[in-house]
XYZ file of C-alpha atoms in Angstrom:
775
model
C 66.168 65.621 55.132
C 67.612 68.024 57.811
C 66.893 71.746 57.659
C 67.015 74.903 59.727
C 63.955 76.698 61.004
C 64.276 80.474 60.711
C 62.290 83.641 61.276
C 62.204 86.236 58.409
C 63.243 89.611 59.827
C 63.472 91.733 56.672
C 62.578 91.412 52.969
C 64.262 93.745 50.426
C 63.775 93.691 46.645
C 61.504 94.556 43.728
C 59.736 93.002 40.722
C 61.434 95.235 38.088
C 63.113 94.578 35.734
C 62.780 91.032 37.049
C 61.831 89.710 40.507
C 64.795 89.695 42.910
C 64.598 89.690 46.707
C 66.991 89.507 49.644
C 65.905 87.929 52.955
C 67.348 88.616 56.369
C 66.497 85.637 58.650
C 67.278 84.576 62.221
C 67.943 80.847 62.778
C 65.834 79.110 65.440
C 66.689 75.407 65.476
C 67.447 72.329 63.367
C 64.633 70.033 62.303
C 64.091 66.780 60.434
C 61.340 66.207 57.852
C 59.065 63.287 58.800
C 56.409 63.538 56.062
C 55.774 65.887 53.125
C 52.120 66.940 53.230
C 51.841 69.041 50.033
C 54.133 70.770 47.516
C 51.895 73.486 45.971
C 51.585 76.422 46.213
C 54.460 75.988 48.687
C 55.855 72.885 50.481
C 54.209 71.916 53.788
C 55.701 69.073 55.879
C 55.497 67.430 59.249
C 58.835 67.959 61.031
C 60.609 66.952 64.208
C 62.733 69.458 66.144
C 66.289 68.175 66.671
C 67.682 70.837 69.018
C 66.466 73.879 70.919
C 69.046 76.639 70.989
C 67.160 78.762 73.515
C 67.188 76.038 76.215
C 70.824 75.399 77.092
C 72.017 73.620 80.150
C 74.333 75.520 82.412
C 77.913 76.167 81.406
C 79.479 73.788 83.982
C 77.433 70.830 82.786
C 78.319 71.390 79.116
C 81.997 71.643 80.032
C 81.820 68.352 81.893
C 80.139 66.610 78.939
C 82.408 67.927 76.220
C 85.580 68.171 78.253
C 88.760 68.839 76.326
C 87.001 69.274 72.970
C 85.147 72.374 74.180
C 88.261 73.846 75.803
C 90.314 73.294 72.653
C 87.684 75.027 70.496
C 87.466 77.979 72.927
C 91.286 78.355 72.960
C 91.462 78.497 69.134
C 88.583 80.978 68.992
C 90.269 83.331 71.489
C 93.585 83.028 69.611
C 91.881 83.950 66.329
C 90.166 87.044 67.776
C 93.292 88.304 69.551
C 95.186 88.330 66.258
C 92.887 91.187 65.217
C 92.834 94.802 66.381
C 90.870 94.936 69.653
C 90.318 98.704 69.255
C 87.719 98.018 66.578
C 84.203 97.806 68.165
C 83.188 94.747 66.112
C 86.261 92.776 67.238
C 85.772 93.767 70.896
C 82.133 92.682 70.733
C 83.134 89.308 69.296
C 85.627 88.862 72.153
C 82.874 89.501 74.695
C 80.583 87.036 72.922
C 83.193 84.282 73.390
C 83.057 84.800 77.151
C 79.313 85.338 77.553
C 77.694 82.870 75.127
C 77.309 79.173 75.930
C 79.918 76.963 74.300
C 77.205 75.104 72.380
C 76.435 78.245 70.352
C 80.051 79.066 69.442
C 80.550 76.584 66.547
C 77.554 77.964 64.661
C 78.521 81.630 65.296
C 82.202 81.327 64.364
C 81.451 79.250 61.269
C 79.285 82.092 60.010
C 82.116 84.628 60.594
C 85.263 82.915 59.291
C 85.948 82.280 55.624
C 84.287 78.994 54.650
C 82.658 77.618 51.549
C 78.899 77.056 51.287
C 79.457 73.296 51.328
C 81.350 73.499 54.629
C 78.630 75.617 56.170
C 75.968 73.100 55.113
C 77.986 70.319 56.677
C 78.024 72.205 59.999
C 74.262 72.741 59.799
C 73.703 69.053 59.055
C 75.717 68.039 62.119
C 73.091 67.575 64.829
C 75.487 66.199 67.434
C 77.306 68.982 69.316
C 80.485 66.902 69.575
C 80.467 66.340 65.811
C 80.025 70.073 65.267
C 83.049 70.875 67.448
C 85.203 68.343 65.592
C 84.203 69.782 62.179
C 84.675 73.446 63.180
C 88.114 73.195 64.888
C 89.990 72.463 61.603
C 88.341 75.472 60.038
C 89.534 77.691 62.910
C 93.048 76.318 62.658
C 93.098 76.976 58.928
C 92.052 80.611 59.454
C 94.671 81.136 62.193
C 97.481 79.770 60.033
C 96.376 81.994 57.176
C 96.567 85.114 59.338
C 100.014 84.115 60.626
C 101.264 83.664 57.090
C 99.807 87.046 56.130
C 101.671 88.807 58.945
C 104.976 87.255 57.899
C 104.634 88.295 54.255
C 103.505 91.837 55.006
C 106.088 94.501 54.116
C 104.865 97.332 56.385
C 105.201 97.333 60.131
C 102.847 95.527 62.448
C 101.112 98.783 63.355
C 100.247 99.299 59.730
C 98.849 95.743 59.558
C 96.609 96.355 62.506
C 95.470 99.683 61.156
C 94.480 98.164 57.791
C 92.717 95.301 59.634
C 90.974 97.841 61.812
C 89.582 99.592 58.792
C 87.972 96.435 57.420
C 87.658 93.977 60.352
C 84.935 91.768 58.921
C 86.780 91.270 55.660
C 89.975 90.421 57.512
C 88.167 87.831 59.600
C 86.650 86.274 56.539
C 89.914 85.882 54.631
C 91.892 82.835 53.697
C 95.514 83.326 52.566
C 96.417 82.990 48.895
C 92.893 83.793 47.647
C 92.246 86.321 44.862
C 90.403 88.816 47.090
C 93.178 88.719 49.664
C 95.766 89.486 46.999
C 93.648 92.392 45.721
C 93.462 93.896 49.217
C 97.209 93.496 49.628
C 97.760 95.237 46.304
C 95.438 98.069 47.313
C 97.345 98.619 50.515
C 100.667 98.473 48.718
C 99.364 100.996 46.174
C 98.448 103.437 48.923
C 101.914 103.043 50.474
C 103.554 103.529 47.066
C 101.338 106.568 46.442
C 102.488 108.120 49.717
C 106.099 107.400 48.791
C 105.634 109.065 45.389
C 104.073 112.104 47.031
C 106.982 112.498 49.454
C 109.604 112.066 46.743
C 107.849 114.336 44.193
C 109.069 117.872 43.639
C 105.719 119.578 44.176
C 105.411 122.881 45.963
C 105.259 123.069 49.735
C 101.591 124.028 49.705
C 100.687 121.150 47.378
C 102.726 118.668 49.467
C 100.907 119.738 52.605
C 97.518 119.215 50.964
C 98.530 115.800 49.552
C 99.819 114.487 52.900
C 96.571 115.541 54.540
C 94.558 113.729 51.862
C 96.665 110.552 52.049
C 96.120 110.507 55.797
C 92.359 110.649 55.220
C 92.626 107.971 52.535
C 94.234 105.478 54.929
C 91.369 105.808 57.380
C 88.699 105.554 54.698
C 86.953 102.282 53.716
C 87.282 101.421 50.054
C 83.526 101.114 49.761
C 83.074 104.862 50.298
C 82.572 106.868 47.067
C 85.010 109.486 48.342
C 87.796 106.913 48.432
C 88.026 106.740 44.637
C 87.744 110.533 44.289
C 90.545 111.165 46.778
C 92.762 108.527 45.220
C 92.223 109.967 41.722
C 93.084 113.422 43.040
C 96.317 112.203 44.641
C 97.350 110.269 41.528
C 96.820 113.410 39.424
C 98.906 115.475 41.845
C 101.746 112.943 41.575
C 101.565 112.796 37.753
C 101.678 116.572 37.253
C 105.090 117.894 36.083
C 105.811 120.279 38.956
C 109.519 120.697 38.126
C 110.015 118.412 35.114
C 110.904 120.266 31.920
C 112.554 119.714 28.567
C 115.746 121.443 27.528
C 115.294 123.993 24.764
C 117.298 123.749 21.542
C 118.805 127.225 21.368
C 120.779 127.004 18.117
C 119.394 129.901 16.120
C 120.871 128.830 12.799
C 119.387 125.326 13.046
C 116.064 126.783 14.170
C 115.955 129.143 11.178
C 116.645 126.253 8.777
C 113.959 124.113 10.416
C 111.343 126.880 10.258
C 112.165 127.642 6.613
C 111.855 123.965 5.696
C 108.440 123.619 7.362
C 106.843 126.874 6.214
C 107.397 129.256 3.353
C 107.087 133.044 3.911
C 105.695 134.110 7.383
C 108.809 136.239 7.985
C 107.386 138.265 10.873
C 106.352 135.133 12.727
C 109.694 133.395 12.248
C 111.510 136.516 13.380
C 109.574 136.537 16.671
C 110.442 132.896 17.397
C 114.133 133.493 16.707
C 114.068 136.549 18.986
C 112.691 134.383 21.774
C 115.475 131.820 21.235
C 118.118 134.549 21.296
C 116.847 135.969 24.605
C 116.696 132.462 26.097
C 120.398 132.080 25.336
C 121.073 135.166 27.420
C 118.569 134.523 30.195
C 117.509 131.041 31.304
C 114.442 131.878 33.379
C 112.630 133.860 30.718
C 108.849 133.681 30.967
C 107.079 132.060 28.050
C 105.605 134.605 25.624
C 101.879 134.674 24.890
C 101.416 135.041 21.144
C 98.248 135.343 19.086
C 98.364 134.565 15.364
C 95.575 136.407 13.582
C 94.858 135.670 9.941
C 92.426 134.142 7.462
C 91.770 130.370 7.353
C 94.221 128.132 5.556
C 97.399 130.210 6.003
C 99.032 127.738 8.410
C 98.477 129.234 11.859
C 97.884 125.888 13.573
C 100.597 123.990 11.727
C 103.184 126.672 12.444
C 102.502 126.242 16.170
C 103.476 122.580 15.886
C 106.543 123.614 13.879
C 107.578 126.070 16.614
C 107.377 123.296 19.227
C 109.569 121.073 17.049
C 112.052 123.923 16.553
C 112.340 124.556 20.297
C 112.503 120.843 21.107
C 109.402 121.099 23.299
C 106.277 119.019 23.717
C 103.218 120.234 21.816
C 99.589 120.180 22.956
C 96.594 121.598 21.091
C 93.465 122.812 22.904
C 90.479 123.485 20.617
C 88.451 126.353 22.069
C 85.910 126.715 19.268
C 82.420 126.568 20.757
C 83.580 126.205 24.380
C 81.048 127.986 26.591
C 81.808 126.661 30.089
C 84.513 128.172 32.272
C 85.021 124.738 33.893
C 86.695 123.620 30.651
C 89.490 126.049 31.536
C 89.495 126.057 35.345
C 88.101 122.585 36.063
C 85.290 121.533 38.404
C 85.352 121.676 42.172
C 85.818 118.246 43.730
C 82.509 118.499 45.569
C 80.705 117.739 42.275
C 80.114 114.210 41.025
C 82.297 113.460 38.011
C 84.566 116.456 38.614
C 87.631 116.791 36.409
C 90.534 119.210 36.077
C 90.439 121.821 33.336
C 91.987 121.489 29.895
C 95.138 123.353 30.928
C 95.987 120.971 33.791
C 94.908 117.956 31.714
C 97.213 119.056 28.934
C 100.155 119.371 31.330
C 99.433 115.871 32.624
C 99.351 114.565 29.047
C 102.657 116.096 27.921
C 104.415 115.404 31.243
C 106.528 118.597 31.286
C 105.923 122.101 32.617
C 107.279 123.999 29.597
C 105.316 122.712 26.565
C 103.920 124.715 23.667
C 100.170 125.117 24.182
C 98.147 126.001 21.074
C 94.833 127.622 22.006
C 93.048 127.129 18.695
C 90.187 129.401 17.561
C 90.293 131.683 20.598
C 87.983 134.126 18.771
C 85.156 131.546 18.736
C 84.684 131.168 22.496
C 81.074 131.192 23.640
C 79.320 132.395 26.761
C 76.569 130.643 28.704
C 74.989 130.260 32.130
C 78.035 128.165 33.144
C 80.261 131.249 32.932
C 82.531 132.979 30.442
C 85.593 130.913 29.426
C 87.216 134.028 27.928
C 87.244 135.559 31.403
C 88.769 132.361 32.818
C 91.558 132.625 30.243
C 92.572 136.046 31.617
C 94.505 134.410 34.461
C 96.025 131.774 32.183
C 97.308 134.270 29.641
C 98.543 136.938 32.043
C 102.350 136.701 32.599
C 101.970 138.466 35.945
C 99.385 135.974 37.240
C 99.894 132.584 35.598
C 102.862 131.686 37.814
C 100.212 130.781 40.420
C 97.303 129.500 38.306
C 94.711 127.802 40.532
C 92.562 125.092 39.003
C 89.286 124.460 40.850
C 89.992 120.720 40.915
C 93.551 120.991 42.245
C 92.778 123.895 44.590
C 96.512 124.618 44.799
C 98.638 126.966 42.693
C 100.490 125.662 39.632
C 103.198 127.561 37.744
C 102.348 128.175 34.062
C 104.997 130.848 33.495
C 107.282 128.514 31.497
C 104.507 127.450 29.095
C 104.668 129.010 25.627
C 101.054 129.898 24.795
C 100.107 130.395 21.142
C 96.524 131.440 20.358
C 95.050 131.473 16.865
C 92.145 133.579 15.603
C 90.604 134.663 12.305
C 89.707 138.085 13.613
C 90.259 140.164 16.746
C 86.770 141.712 16.579
C 85.153 138.960 18.687
C 87.973 138.659 21.253
C 87.182 140.578 24.497
C 89.442 143.655 24.860
C 90.838 142.510 28.217
C 91.896 139.153 26.757
C 93.287 140.804 23.611
C 95.395 143.130 25.745
C 97.207 140.164 27.334
C 98.386 138.677 24.016
C 101.035 139.763 21.556
C 99.226 140.023 18.221
C 101.080 138.793 15.139
C 99.211 139.236 11.888
C 99.484 136.280 9.470
C 98.224 137.694 6.150
C 97.240 135.799 3.040
C 99.781 134.535 0.537
C 100.669 136.147 -2.760
C 100.440 134.162 -5.992
C 104.200 133.636 -6.026
C 104.146 132.368 -2.444
C 101.306 129.983 -3.230
C 103.243 128.562 -6.187
C 106.287 127.964 -3.952
C 104.133 126.392 -1.221
C 102.404 124.143 -3.745
C 105.639 122.793 -5.214
C 107.508 122.553 -1.898
C 104.834 121.105 0.321
C 101.358 120.492 -1.183
C 102.218 118.536 -4.332
C 104.705 116.145 -2.592
C 102.125 115.575 0.170
C 99.337 114.806 -2.312
C 101.596 112.492 -4.363
C 102.446 110.538 -1.213
C 98.804 110.322 -0.121
C 97.696 109.006 -3.532
C 100.587 106.570 -4.086
C 102.015 108.477 -7.055
C 105.601 109.381 -7.921
C 107.122 112.337 -9.841
C 107.858 109.837 -12.634
C 104.110 109.385 -13.113
C 102.802 112.959 -12.946
C 104.235 116.400 -13.558
C 102.512 119.678 -12.658
C 104.413 122.666 -14.118
C 104.407 126.056 -12.368
C 102.306 127.515 -15.170
C 99.593 124.961 -14.422
C 99.808 125.742 -10.720
C 99.356 129.464 -11.489
C 96.275 128.617 -13.579
C 94.805 126.641 -10.646
C 95.499 129.556 -8.278
C 94.049 132.273 -10.500
C 91.217 130.478 -12.277
C 90.014 127.811 -9.813
C 90.627 129.286 -6.359
C 90.035 132.656 -4.805
C 91.263 132.556 -1.210
C 93.887 133.925 1.156
C 95.150 130.496 2.287
C 95.936 127.304 0.393
C 93.199 124.879 1.469
C 91.216 125.076 -1.780
C 94.460 124.818 -3.734
C 95.309 121.656 -1.786
C 91.879 120.160 -2.614
C 92.253 120.968 -6.315
C 95.696 119.311 -6.387
C 94.134 116.292 -4.663
C 91.466 116.101 -7.381
C 94.198 116.127 -10.067
C 96.109 113.344 -8.298
C 92.968 111.197 -8.053
C 92.279 111.584 -11.743
C 95.872 110.652 -12.600
C 95.694 107.687 -10.191
C 92.738 106.361 -12.212
C 94.787 106.600 -15.406
C 97.807 104.913 -13.816
C 95.698 102.112 -12.316
C 93.939 101.523 -15.642
C 97.311 101.431 -17.413
C 98.737 98.927 -14.958
C 95.659 96.734 -15.403
C 96.179 96.715 -19.185
C 99.905 96.009 -18.778
C 99.405 92.907 -16.642
C 98.054 90.935 -19.641
C 101.308 90.677 -21.726
C 104.032 88.224 -20.688
C 106.984 89.266 -18.550
C 109.420 89.815 -21.440
C 107.055 92.289 -23.093
C 106.540 94.078 -19.828
C 110.282 94.461 -19.400
C 110.642 95.920 -22.894
C 107.797 98.294 -22.209
C 109.501 99.574 -19.082
C 112.721 100.218 -20.985
C 110.784 102.198 -23.529
C 109.076 104.282 -20.844
C 112.372 105.634 -19.605
C 112.945 107.339 -22.953
C 109.534 108.994 -23.132
C 110.047 112.733 -23.212
C 108.157 115.169 -21.071
C 106.912 116.886 -24.207
C 104.527 114.032 -24.867
C 101.087 115.200 -25.838
C 98.967 115.569 -22.674
C 96.163 113.098 -22.567
C 92.568 113.907 -21.903
C 91.489 112.285 -18.669
C 87.911 112.093 -19.837
C 88.682 110.470 -23.195
C 87.457 106.890 -22.867
C 89.151 105.773 -26.082
C 92.632 106.511 -24.684
C 92.049 104.180 -21.723
C 92.493 101.201 -24.012
C 96.246 101.976 -24.148
C 98.665 102.410 -21.210
C 99.227 106.119 -20.515
C 102.568 107.625 -21.430
C 104.611 108.491 -18.336
C 104.929 111.048 -16.921
C 101.441 112.454 -17.387
C 101.861 116.205 -17.929
C 99.097 118.388 -16.524
C 98.452 121.467 -18.658
C 95.468 123.771 -19.213
C 93.564 121.200 -21.318
C 94.024 118.505 -18.688
C 92.920 120.991 -16.004
C 89.711 121.674 -17.893
C 89.005 117.926 -18.206
C 89.661 117.274 -14.502
C 88.432 120.417 -12.723
C 85.883 121.594 -15.269
C 85.666 125.078 -16.747
C 87.450 127.887 -14.835
C 85.442 129.207 -11.897
C 86.909 132.739 -11.888
C 87.745 135.075 -14.745
C 89.419 138.478 -14.895
C 86.570 140.914 -15.627
C 88.072 144.174 -14.434
C 88.453 145.889 -17.833
C 84.958 144.893 -18.892
C 83.319 146.219 -15.749
C 84.627 149.781 -16.283
C 83.227 150.336 -19.784
C 80.787 153.056 -18.643
C 80.870 156.058 -16.297
C 79.785 155.622 -12.708
C 81.864 152.528 -11.882
C 84.990 152.405 -9.688
C 87.056 149.656 -8.064
C 87.611 149.693 -4.318
C 89.574 147.409 -2.013
C 88.008 145.642 0.961
C 89.350 143.553 3.821
C 87.612 140.353 4.971
C 88.620 137.629 7.423
C 89.387 135.505 4.365
C 91.875 138.102 3.069
C 91.567 141.115 0.820
C 89.082 141.427 -2.058
C 88.367 143.910 -4.828
C 84.969 145.597 -4.592
C 83.059 147.345 -7.385
C 80.986 150.446 -6.700
C 78.298 151.310 -9.223
C 76.272 154.522 -9.443
C 73.422 155.712 -11.587
C 71.219 158.820 -11.668
C 67.665 159.437 -12.724
C 65.046 162.160 -12.465
C 63.592 162.415 -9.025
C 63.370 164.387 -5.796
C 67.020 164.447 -4.713
C 67.122 161.116 -2.823
C 70.213 158.954 -2.268
C 69.543 155.187 -2.407
C 72.122 152.711 -1.072
C 71.948 148.951 -1.700
C 74.232 145.964 -1.129
C 73.780 145.192 2.603
C 75.793 148.166 3.825
C 76.618 148.910 7.440
C 76.056 152.243 9.131
C 79.661 153.392 8.703
C 79.596 152.755 4.952
C 76.252 154.570 4.607
C 77.769 157.564 6.363
C 80.729 157.441 3.962
C 78.280 157.643 1.028
C 76.568 160.704 2.546
C 79.980 162.286 3.171
C 80.965 161.687 -0.457
C 77.813 163.258 -1.948
C 78.061 166.220 0.417
C 81.698 166.876 -0.540
C 80.895 166.625 -4.260
C 77.936 168.991 -3.922
C 80.069 171.524 -2.130
C 82.818 171.288 -4.775
C 80.609 170.874 -7.878
C 81.471 174.301 -9.348
C 85.159 173.733 -8.757
C 85.151 170.456 -10.703
C 82.451 171.550 -13.183
C 80.108 168.744 -12.117
C 76.479 169.141 -13.186
C 73.329 167.076 -13.129
C 71.269 166.157 -16.183
C 69.683 169.628 -16.321
C 73.055 171.392 -16.144
C 72.654 172.599 -12.530
C 75.579 172.558 -10.099
C 73.208 171.319 -7.420
C 73.764 167.651 -8.095
C 70.608 166.496 -6.293
C 68.306 169.061 -7.904
C 65.468 166.976 -9.390
C 67.892 164.070 -9.501
C 67.955 160.754 -7.587
C 71.221 158.877 -7.096
C 71.467 155.128 -6.638
C 74.701 153.609 -5.246
C 75.071 149.820 -5.412
C 77.774 147.519 -4.087
C 77.570 144.162 -5.963
C 77.538 140.816 -4.155
C 74.408 141.955 -2.404
C 74.278 138.881 -0.159
C 77.556 139.841 1.546
C 77.375 142.300 4.439
C 79.769 145.237 4.036
C 80.874 147.901 6.467
C 83.778 150.171 7.253
C 85.038 153.657 6.296
C 87.638 152.597 3.689
C 85.211 152.852 0.740
C 84.992 156.643 0.996
C 87.451 157.512 -1.801
C 85.898 154.859 -4.065
C 82.413 156.334 -3.649
C 83.709 159.859 -4.396
C 85.497 158.636 -7.553
C 82.418 156.689 -8.688
C 80.106 159.699 -8.268
C 82.633 162.058 -9.889
C 82.741 159.696 -12.880
C 78.936 159.632 -12.986
C 78.470 163.420 -12.988
C 81.431 164.205 -15.240
C 80.630 161.453 -17.744
C 84.273 160.291 -17.761
C 85.493 156.690 -17.328
C 87.635 155.668 -14.384
C 90.871 153.873 -15.401
C 90.216 150.140 -15.547
C 93.501 149.210 -13.880
C 93.121 151.452 -10.801
C 91.892 150.367 -7.360
C 91.679 152.572 -4.312
C 91.037 152.617 -0.579
C 90.854 155.326 2.064
C 88.583 157.157 4.467
C 87.389 160.682 3.644
C 86.390 163.783 5.598
C 84.152 166.724 4.741
C 87.263 168.835 4.145
C 88.390 166.415 1.424
C 91.209 164.797 3.392
C 92.110 161.121 2.935
C 92.629 159.291 6.242
C 94.542 156.021 6.771
C 92.805 152.636 6.924
C 93.810 149.123 7.974
C 94.468 145.894 6.108
C 96.691 147.514 3.471
C 98.729 144.376 2.791
C 95.682 142.164 2.220
C 94.075 144.803 0.019
C 97.207 145.262 -2.094
C 97.520 141.492 -2.519
C 93.895 141.365 -3.695
C 94.611 144.075 -6.291
C 97.677 142.154 -7.434
C 95.668 138.925 -7.780
C 93.030 140.729 -9.850
C 95.630 141.966 -12.326
C 95.365 145.672 -11.471
C 98.342 147.950 -12.071
C 97.784 151.037 -9.897
C 96.642 151.316 -6.281
C 95.646 154.576 -4.590
C 96.213 154.497 -0.837
C 96.312 157.181 1.883
C 99.618 159.004 2.354
C 99.814 157.921 6.005
C 99.622 154.249 4.980
C 102.941 154.417 3.099
C 104.682 152.745 6.049
C 102.497 149.635 5.585
C 103.981 148.960 2.151
C 107.183 147.650 3.758
C 105.303 144.449 4.702
C 104.556 143.669 1.051
C 106.907 141.481 -0.963
C 109.325 143.256 -3.301
C 108.057 141.518 -6.463
C 104.477 142.620 -5.697
C 105.592 146.214 -5.163
C 107.479 146.121 -8.455
C 104.365 144.957 -10.347
C 102.162 147.720 -8.911
C 102.304 151.502 -9.008
C 101.307 153.139 -5.733
C 99.747 156.596 -5.571
C 99.943 158.218 -2.131
C 97.032 160.578 -1.661
C 96.520 163.003 1.188
C 93.428 164.724 -0.272
C 90.651 163.918 -2.713
C 92.158 166.160 -5.434
C 95.085 163.749 -5.702
C 92.735 160.740 -5.756
C 90.668 162.120 -8.648
C 93.760 163.140 -10.634
C 95.159 159.614 -10.334
C 91.868 157.824 -11.054
C 91.114 159.462 -14.431
C 93.230 159.517 -17.560
C 94.701 162.982 -18.023
C 93.765 164.018 -14.489
C 90.622 165.710 -13.278
C 90.351 169.373 -14.322
C 89.884 171.909 -11.563
C 88.533 175.386 -12.336
C 91.056 177.950 -11.027
C 89.796 180.047 -8.182
C 89.697 183.846 -8.515
C 91.841 185.390 -5.786
C 89.839 187.841 -3.723
C 91.513 190.646 -1.755
C 89.974 191.485 1.549
C 89.693 195.236 2.152
C 91.153 196.567 5.353
C 89.144 199.781 5.213
């Protein structure tokens, strides 16, 4: 029935999402309820005031009445306050209050400051007698004093450090009781800061970074934990400690072991393996060699990303992959400045923190697919990272101090160099990773792909056999790619179909008793591989257990993968004049390209179709101009017998696969051969493909992508390839078995191209020698 009268000073709160309010009140006096007058809408009662805090007697009179009890309380209160840091304004003000306020007010004030439970506070409020209040409050003061003494004994740092931490958070220190959960958390926080400072001093960071960290740790100690900047600063310091400033792994420099490891992981890729072994050899001779910056350029599915992981394993280094496809913010590379909310370091620094060493292998995947936006150009931010002369002092916006990236081995991957900015391309060592030949794909399938698919599908070599002939059928008839991804998917489809057969067979075998099962297993061991291959789609055969191993041949391929998707149509396409086979390069590898021409009566117009670029259109105009100028020499006439090929004649040139954009100068010789076939009425050899740029003088200029183009001709079953004379050096990159299967014709002029493209050569009318008179 006893309460406290109070005056509401401030009301804070809202009605959304639900009503919640906070009141700030000032206590006036204690009162006792005599009679409750009404309860709704709010209680109203008749009360009697029990004390009046604003009308105290003088200090001398209260001391005489209370005597030793008041003095004892005052002594404990002063002792408690003096245990705190008097330099803090709140503590100094409390000390002055002890001297200036009447003793009657002290029990209520100190009870509200020290750590007490709600029940203890209510007991103090219920105590109307001042003497009773003193007796109830003194034990609480003693308990708080003993807690602080115990805290000071158990503290590891010096007393100055204790006072400084107390000075930062005086109110929380006053309100603490030893051995509580909050007290232990504060102790742990302080210990963490001390440990963080110790880690910073013992770390091997650079002098500049150490100076910055010590300055930040000094600020951190003076900062209340409630400040948002406290967490940001602490996160920054923890990142600085975790970064591998001088921690590195030791390289495995045994070249022979490295060669064996690379050969086991990847088949072919000789140029790439040679570069890695060269790096290892130089590292043996010089320890502080800067990490090279390589860029693997090739079509999808040839193993650019996986070979980066293999290189890291060969060197004995940590590996970290950074996917750059679609990145359009330079902060992904350089990080955000710490002034922003939610700032983070860039991917480079984050990767170093993840691997924990300063000489990992960083794979910058899909560097040709970087974007650009209002947030900056990440390709420009990579210029500093990938420059050997600058990356020894790479500055991340978040760290704001230099970090040495010179020992990192950067490997970038790209499908094409066309979309990489020239400045960034200049900083990287380009290593072309071309597509695989058919022989290489067969080796890769049987060394790596088939064992991987068998393991993924729970099959064993005793259950399925895929001969090399079948693998060649899959490569030539069901896939048409530079890499091996489609081949891997087709092998997976075969394994799934066989898994169905094996699972069905096991289900049928579980019905007989154990003795019969044992006999059946003995019989299976003697089943020969020449067993008739079973049709996967034949439902009648599923009634019997399949004979092991299941042999995959052409009939089984047709049942599993369906009819062949690609057929060799080269000989059929060249059954009429005006058709020639060219060679084109695409990011997916080389391809053969057919050029078709037809003529009709008209006004001498040249029509080009097939989504051609400007360069290819110019090549077509060059070809028709050269043929018109040499028509008499080669006896080329139009339908009316005129040597002016465009006289009353329209020419239509078409490049099939009209949905695919085509461009480049390498189709020049193909267009000339196609038009020469059209006007001469002779067929181009069906097994000849060609590539090369032409000039108005009839010269054949070199082109790029020779290896990919030759591989495409080999895949298509062609026998002869006409290439420019100055591209002869590029044939060294092609495998010996491919060169043995093909006949190469080196052409320096269009006369040689036409003689090689037609059976029996292309007749040239001899020129009549004219003597110039000197008279």
